[in-house]
Coordinates of C-alpha atoms in Angstrom, one line a residue:
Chain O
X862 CA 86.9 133.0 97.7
X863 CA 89.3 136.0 97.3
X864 CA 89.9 137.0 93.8
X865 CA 93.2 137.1 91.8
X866 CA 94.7 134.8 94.2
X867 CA 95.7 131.2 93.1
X868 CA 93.8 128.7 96.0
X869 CA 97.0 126.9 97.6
X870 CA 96.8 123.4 97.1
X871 CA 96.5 121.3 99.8
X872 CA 99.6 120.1 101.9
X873 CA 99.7 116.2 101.7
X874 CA 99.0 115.0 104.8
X875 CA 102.2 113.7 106.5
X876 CA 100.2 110.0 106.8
X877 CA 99.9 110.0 103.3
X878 CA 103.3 110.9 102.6
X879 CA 104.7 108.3 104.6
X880 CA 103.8 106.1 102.0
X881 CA 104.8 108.7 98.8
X882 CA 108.4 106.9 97.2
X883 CA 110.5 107.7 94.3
X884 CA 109.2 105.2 91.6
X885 CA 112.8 104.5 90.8
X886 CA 114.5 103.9 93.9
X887 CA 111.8 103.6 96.6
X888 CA 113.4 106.7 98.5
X889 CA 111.7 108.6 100.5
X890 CA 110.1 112.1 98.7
X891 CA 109.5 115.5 100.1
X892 CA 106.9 117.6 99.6
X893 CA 108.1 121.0 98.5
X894 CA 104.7 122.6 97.0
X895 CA 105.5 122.1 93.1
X896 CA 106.9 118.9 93.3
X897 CA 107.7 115.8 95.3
X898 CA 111.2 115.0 95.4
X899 CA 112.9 112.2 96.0
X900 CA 115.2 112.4 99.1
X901 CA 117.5 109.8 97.5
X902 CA 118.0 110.8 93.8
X903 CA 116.9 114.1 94.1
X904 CA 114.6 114.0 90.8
X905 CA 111.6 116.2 91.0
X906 CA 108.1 114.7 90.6
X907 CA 105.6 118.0 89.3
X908 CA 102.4 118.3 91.0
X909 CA 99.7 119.3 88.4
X910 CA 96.2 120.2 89.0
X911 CA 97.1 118.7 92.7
X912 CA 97.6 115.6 91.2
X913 CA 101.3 114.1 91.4
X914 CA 102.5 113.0 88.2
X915 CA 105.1 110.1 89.1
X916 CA 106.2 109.0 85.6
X917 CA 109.3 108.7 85.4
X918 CA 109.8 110.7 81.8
X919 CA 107.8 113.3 82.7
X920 CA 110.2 114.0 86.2
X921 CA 112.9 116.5 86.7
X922 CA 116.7 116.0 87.1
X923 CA 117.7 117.2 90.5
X924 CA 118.6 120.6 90.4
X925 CA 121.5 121.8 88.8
X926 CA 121.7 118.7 87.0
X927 CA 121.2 117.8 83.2
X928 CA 118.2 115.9 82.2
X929 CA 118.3 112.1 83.4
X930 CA 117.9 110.2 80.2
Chain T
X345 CA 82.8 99.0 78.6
X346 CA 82.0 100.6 81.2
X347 CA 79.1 99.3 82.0
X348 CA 80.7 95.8 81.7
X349 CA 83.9 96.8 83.9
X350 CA 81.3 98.1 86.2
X351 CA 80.2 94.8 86.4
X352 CA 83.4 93.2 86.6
X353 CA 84.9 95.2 89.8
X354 CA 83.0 93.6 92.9
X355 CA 83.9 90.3 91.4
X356 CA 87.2 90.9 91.3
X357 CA 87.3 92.8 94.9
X358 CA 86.0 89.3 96.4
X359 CA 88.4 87.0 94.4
X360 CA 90.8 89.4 95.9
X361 CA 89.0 89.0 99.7
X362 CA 89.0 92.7 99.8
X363 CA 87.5 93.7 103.5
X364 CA 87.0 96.1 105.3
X365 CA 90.0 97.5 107.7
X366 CA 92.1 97.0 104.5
X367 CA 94.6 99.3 102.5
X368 CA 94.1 98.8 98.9
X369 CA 95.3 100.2 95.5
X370 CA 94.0 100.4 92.1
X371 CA 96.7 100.3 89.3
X372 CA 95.5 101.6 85.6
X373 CA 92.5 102.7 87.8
X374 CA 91.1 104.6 84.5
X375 CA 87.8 106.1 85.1
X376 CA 87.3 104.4 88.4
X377 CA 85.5 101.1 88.1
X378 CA 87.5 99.5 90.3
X379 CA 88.2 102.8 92.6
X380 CA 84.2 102.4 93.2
X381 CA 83.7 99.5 94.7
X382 CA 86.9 99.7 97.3
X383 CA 85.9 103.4 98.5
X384 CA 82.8 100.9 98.6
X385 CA 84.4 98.6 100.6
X386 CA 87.3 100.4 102.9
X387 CA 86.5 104.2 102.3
X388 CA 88.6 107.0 100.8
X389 CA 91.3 107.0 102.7
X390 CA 92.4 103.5 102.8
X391 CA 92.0 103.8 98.7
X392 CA 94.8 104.6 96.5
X393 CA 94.7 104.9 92.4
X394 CA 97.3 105.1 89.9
X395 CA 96.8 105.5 86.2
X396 CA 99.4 107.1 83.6
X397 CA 96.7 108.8 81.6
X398 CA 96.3 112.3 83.0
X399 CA 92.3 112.2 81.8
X400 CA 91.5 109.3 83.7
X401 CA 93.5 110.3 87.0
X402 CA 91.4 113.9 86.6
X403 CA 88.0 111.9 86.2
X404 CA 88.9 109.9 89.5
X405 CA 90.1 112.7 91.2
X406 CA 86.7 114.4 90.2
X407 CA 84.3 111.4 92.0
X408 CA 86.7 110.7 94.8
X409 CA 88.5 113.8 96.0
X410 CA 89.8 111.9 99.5
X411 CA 90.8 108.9 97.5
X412 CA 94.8 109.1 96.7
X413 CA 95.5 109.1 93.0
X414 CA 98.7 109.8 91.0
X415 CA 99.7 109.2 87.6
X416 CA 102.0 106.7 87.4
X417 CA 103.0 103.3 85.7
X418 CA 102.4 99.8 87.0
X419 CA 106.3 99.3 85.9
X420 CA 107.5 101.4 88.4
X421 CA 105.0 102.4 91.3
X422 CA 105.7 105.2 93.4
X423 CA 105.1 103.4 97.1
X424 CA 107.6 101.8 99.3
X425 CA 107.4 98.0 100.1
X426 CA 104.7 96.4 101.3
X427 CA 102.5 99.2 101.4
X428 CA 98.9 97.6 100.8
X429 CA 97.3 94.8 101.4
X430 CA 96.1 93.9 98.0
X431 CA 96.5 95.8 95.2
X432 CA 94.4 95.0 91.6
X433 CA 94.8 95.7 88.5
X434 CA 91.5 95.2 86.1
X435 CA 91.8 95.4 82.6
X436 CA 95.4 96.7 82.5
X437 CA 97.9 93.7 82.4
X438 CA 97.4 93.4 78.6
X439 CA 98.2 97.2 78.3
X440 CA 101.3 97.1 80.5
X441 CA 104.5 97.7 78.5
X442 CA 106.1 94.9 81.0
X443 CA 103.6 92.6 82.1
X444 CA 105.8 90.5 84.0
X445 CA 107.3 93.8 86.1
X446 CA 104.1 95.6 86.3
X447 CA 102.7 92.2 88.4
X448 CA 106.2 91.9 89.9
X449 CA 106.1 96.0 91.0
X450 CA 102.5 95.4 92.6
X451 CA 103.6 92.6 94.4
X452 CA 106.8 94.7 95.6
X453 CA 104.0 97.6 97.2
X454 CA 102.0 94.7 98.5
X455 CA 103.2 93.1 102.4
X456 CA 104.0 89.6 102.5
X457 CA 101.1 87.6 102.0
X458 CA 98.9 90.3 101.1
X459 CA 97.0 90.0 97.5
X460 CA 97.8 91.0 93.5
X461 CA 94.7 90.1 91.5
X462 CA 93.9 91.0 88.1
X463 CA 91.4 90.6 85.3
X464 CA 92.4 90.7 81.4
X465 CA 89.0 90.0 78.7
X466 CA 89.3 86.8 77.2
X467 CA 89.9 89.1 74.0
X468 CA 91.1 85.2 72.4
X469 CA 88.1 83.4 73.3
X470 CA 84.5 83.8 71.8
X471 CA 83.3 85.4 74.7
X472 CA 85.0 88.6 74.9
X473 CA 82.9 92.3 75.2
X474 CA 84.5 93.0 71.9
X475 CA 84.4 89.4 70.3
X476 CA 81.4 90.5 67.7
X477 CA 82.8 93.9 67.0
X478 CA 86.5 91.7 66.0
X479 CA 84.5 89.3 64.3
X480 CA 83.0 91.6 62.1
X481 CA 86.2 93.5 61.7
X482 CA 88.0 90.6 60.8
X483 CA 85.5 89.6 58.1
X484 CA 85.8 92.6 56.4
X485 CA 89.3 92.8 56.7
X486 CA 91.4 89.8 56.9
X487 CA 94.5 92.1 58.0
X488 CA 93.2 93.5 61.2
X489 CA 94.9 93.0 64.6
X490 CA 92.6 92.8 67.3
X491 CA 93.3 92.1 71.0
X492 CA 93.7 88.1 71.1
X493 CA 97.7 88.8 71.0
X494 CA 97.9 91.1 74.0
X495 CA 99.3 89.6 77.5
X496 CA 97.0 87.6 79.4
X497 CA 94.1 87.7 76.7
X498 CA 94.3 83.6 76.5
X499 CA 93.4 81.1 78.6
X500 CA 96.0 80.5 81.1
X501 CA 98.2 82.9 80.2
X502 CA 97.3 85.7 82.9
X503 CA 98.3 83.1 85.8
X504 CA 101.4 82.1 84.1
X505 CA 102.5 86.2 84.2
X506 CA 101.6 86.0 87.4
X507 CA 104.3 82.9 88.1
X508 CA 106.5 84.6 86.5
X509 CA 106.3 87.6 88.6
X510 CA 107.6 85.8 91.5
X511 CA 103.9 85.7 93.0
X512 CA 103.0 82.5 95.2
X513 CA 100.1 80.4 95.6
X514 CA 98.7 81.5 92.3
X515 CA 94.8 80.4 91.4
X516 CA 93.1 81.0 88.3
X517 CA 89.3 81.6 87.6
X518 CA 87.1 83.1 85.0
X519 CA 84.3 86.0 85.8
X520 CA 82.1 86.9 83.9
X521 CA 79.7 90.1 83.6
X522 CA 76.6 90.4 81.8
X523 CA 75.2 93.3 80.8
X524 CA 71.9 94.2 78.4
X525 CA 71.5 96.1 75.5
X526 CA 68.2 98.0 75.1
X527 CA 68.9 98.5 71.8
X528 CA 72.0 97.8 68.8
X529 CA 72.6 101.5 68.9
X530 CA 73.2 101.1 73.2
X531 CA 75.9 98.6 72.2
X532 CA 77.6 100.0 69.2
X533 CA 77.6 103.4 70.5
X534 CA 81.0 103.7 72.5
X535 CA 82.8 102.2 69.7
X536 CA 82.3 105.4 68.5
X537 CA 84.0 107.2 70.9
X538 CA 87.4 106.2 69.9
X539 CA 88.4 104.9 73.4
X540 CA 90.3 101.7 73.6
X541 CA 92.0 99.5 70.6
X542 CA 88.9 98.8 69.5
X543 CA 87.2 102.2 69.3
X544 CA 90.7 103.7 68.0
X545 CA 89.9 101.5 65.2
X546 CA 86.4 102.1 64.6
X547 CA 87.0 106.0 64.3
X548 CA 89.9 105.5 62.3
X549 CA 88.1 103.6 59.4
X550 CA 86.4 105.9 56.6
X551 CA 82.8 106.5 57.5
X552 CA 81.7 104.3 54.4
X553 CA 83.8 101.1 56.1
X554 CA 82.5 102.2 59.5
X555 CA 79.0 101.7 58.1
X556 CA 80.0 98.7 56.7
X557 CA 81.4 97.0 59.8
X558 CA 78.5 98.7 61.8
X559 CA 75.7 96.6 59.8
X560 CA 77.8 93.5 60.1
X561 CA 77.9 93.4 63.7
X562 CA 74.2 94.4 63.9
X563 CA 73.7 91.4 61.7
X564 CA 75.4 89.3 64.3
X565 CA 74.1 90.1 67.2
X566 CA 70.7 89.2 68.5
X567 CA 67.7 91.2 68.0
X568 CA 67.6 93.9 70.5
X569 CA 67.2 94.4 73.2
X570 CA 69.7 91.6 73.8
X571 CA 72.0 90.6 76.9
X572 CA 75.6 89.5 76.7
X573 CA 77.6 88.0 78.9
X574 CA 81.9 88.8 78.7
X575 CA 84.2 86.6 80.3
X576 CA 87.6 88.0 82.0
X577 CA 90.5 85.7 83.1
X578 CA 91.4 86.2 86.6
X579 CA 94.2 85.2 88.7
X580 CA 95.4 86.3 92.1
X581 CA 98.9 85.2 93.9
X582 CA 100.4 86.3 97.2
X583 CA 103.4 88.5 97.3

């Protein structure tokens, strides 16, 4: 494995992500490397460790937008 | 627990009629007793897990790399409708913050006529995996709050959730896993790991009271090695 070089993660595959959905409104989500985002609300899902983390609290506001509460 | 869950999870996989060509997912998969059996059962792709404890979801990730896991809540799932055909949910209901809308949710990601089941330990009943250890607790301190209150932990209750989540058809059993004790240390031992209500408690008490609720279960449990058998309410309905 090359050194000093962060291993990419995975893409999902596009089967899988046909079943990926915003846990708040069931949208659709894209996956932009960091983060799923929802192609409805716009809030941004992290990916950590390759894992998706789809809580709710722990997603971010759409860009350019303040924190959903 | 584990070893008890362990023993729970194919029971629960054929109450559900999980088969092979199915899709399935795990909800509050923690360390993957249930994820097991349906990799198991269907393989790792048509396997999906969902936990909201990040240590859990990395333990599952660890033993099934091409199984599909995510942290999230039962409350709000992160899948379309009727995405699976069954989805289960063992030992989780009674930590839901929502029971009803977890069930409700599951059935939402399930097609129509496709299967929610899920298992809660008759933590009410005498027959609980953690009956002695509350018996004992209780004795020593009338004050304690063990698990008997939580959702689905009574007779009946779990199926009644499940009616109130809108789920159809809805049948109740009881399973039961059994599971033997070499020794009193085998069986008190992940108590004192701190997981659960129950070990939160035991690792919470001062070391003298520990001692003291340690020897009191020992005294009422059967010599070792012994076997005991816990019994989980069970329900399944169709979404």
């Amino acid at each position: 494995m090359a050194e000093n070089v962060t291993v990419p993660r995975m893409p999902i595959a596009p089967e899988l992500l046909e079943i990926l959905a915003c846990p708040v409104d069931h949208a659709a989500v894209t996956d932009e490397t960091t983060h799923l985002v929802c192609s409805s609300c716009g809030r941004r899902y992290p990916i950590r460790d390759g894992i998706p983390v789809m809580l709710v609290d722990d997603a971010e506001p759409p860009a350019g937008e303040r924190p959903i509460s | 627990m584990g070893r008890y869950s362990a023993r729970l999870a194919p029971q629960l996989a054929d109450f559900a009629g999980v088969r092979s060509g199915q899709r399935v997912i795990d909800i509050g998969c923690g360390p993957g007793a249930v994820t097991s059996e349906l990799v198991d059962r269907l393989g790792p792709t048509n396997v999906f897990a969902v936990d909201p404890s990040e240590p859990f979801v990395a333990v599952v990730r660890e033993r099934f790399p091409a199984v599909d896991v995510r942290r999230a809540a039962a409350e709000q799932l992160p899948f379309p409708d009727n995405a699976f055909d069954a989805a289960l949910a063992q030992l989780v209901v009674h930590f839901m913050s929502d029971p009803v809308a977890g069930l409700s949710e599951m059935g939402r990601v399930v097609r129509n006529d496709g299967v929610v089941a899920a298992c809660v330990w008759d933590h009410a009943g005498e027959q609980g995996p953690l009956s002695v250890f509350w018996q004992a607790a209780g004795e020593l301190d009338p004050d304690v709050k063990d698990e008997s209150h939580l959702a689905g932990a009574r007779a009946g209750h779990l199926a009644e959730l499940f009616v109130n989540a809108g789920l159809r058809g809805v049948e109740a059993t009881a399973l039961v896993a059994t599971v033997v004790h070499a020794s009193f240390e085998d069986w008190w031992g992940p108590f004192t790991l701190g997981v659960g209500p129950a070990g939160a408690y035991a690792v919470g008490l001062e070391a003298d009271r520990r001692a003291e609720l340690r020897e009191r279960c020992r005294e009422l449990l059967p010599t070792a090695p012994f076997e005991l058998a816990a019994r989980a309410w069970t329900a399944r309905g169709l979404a």
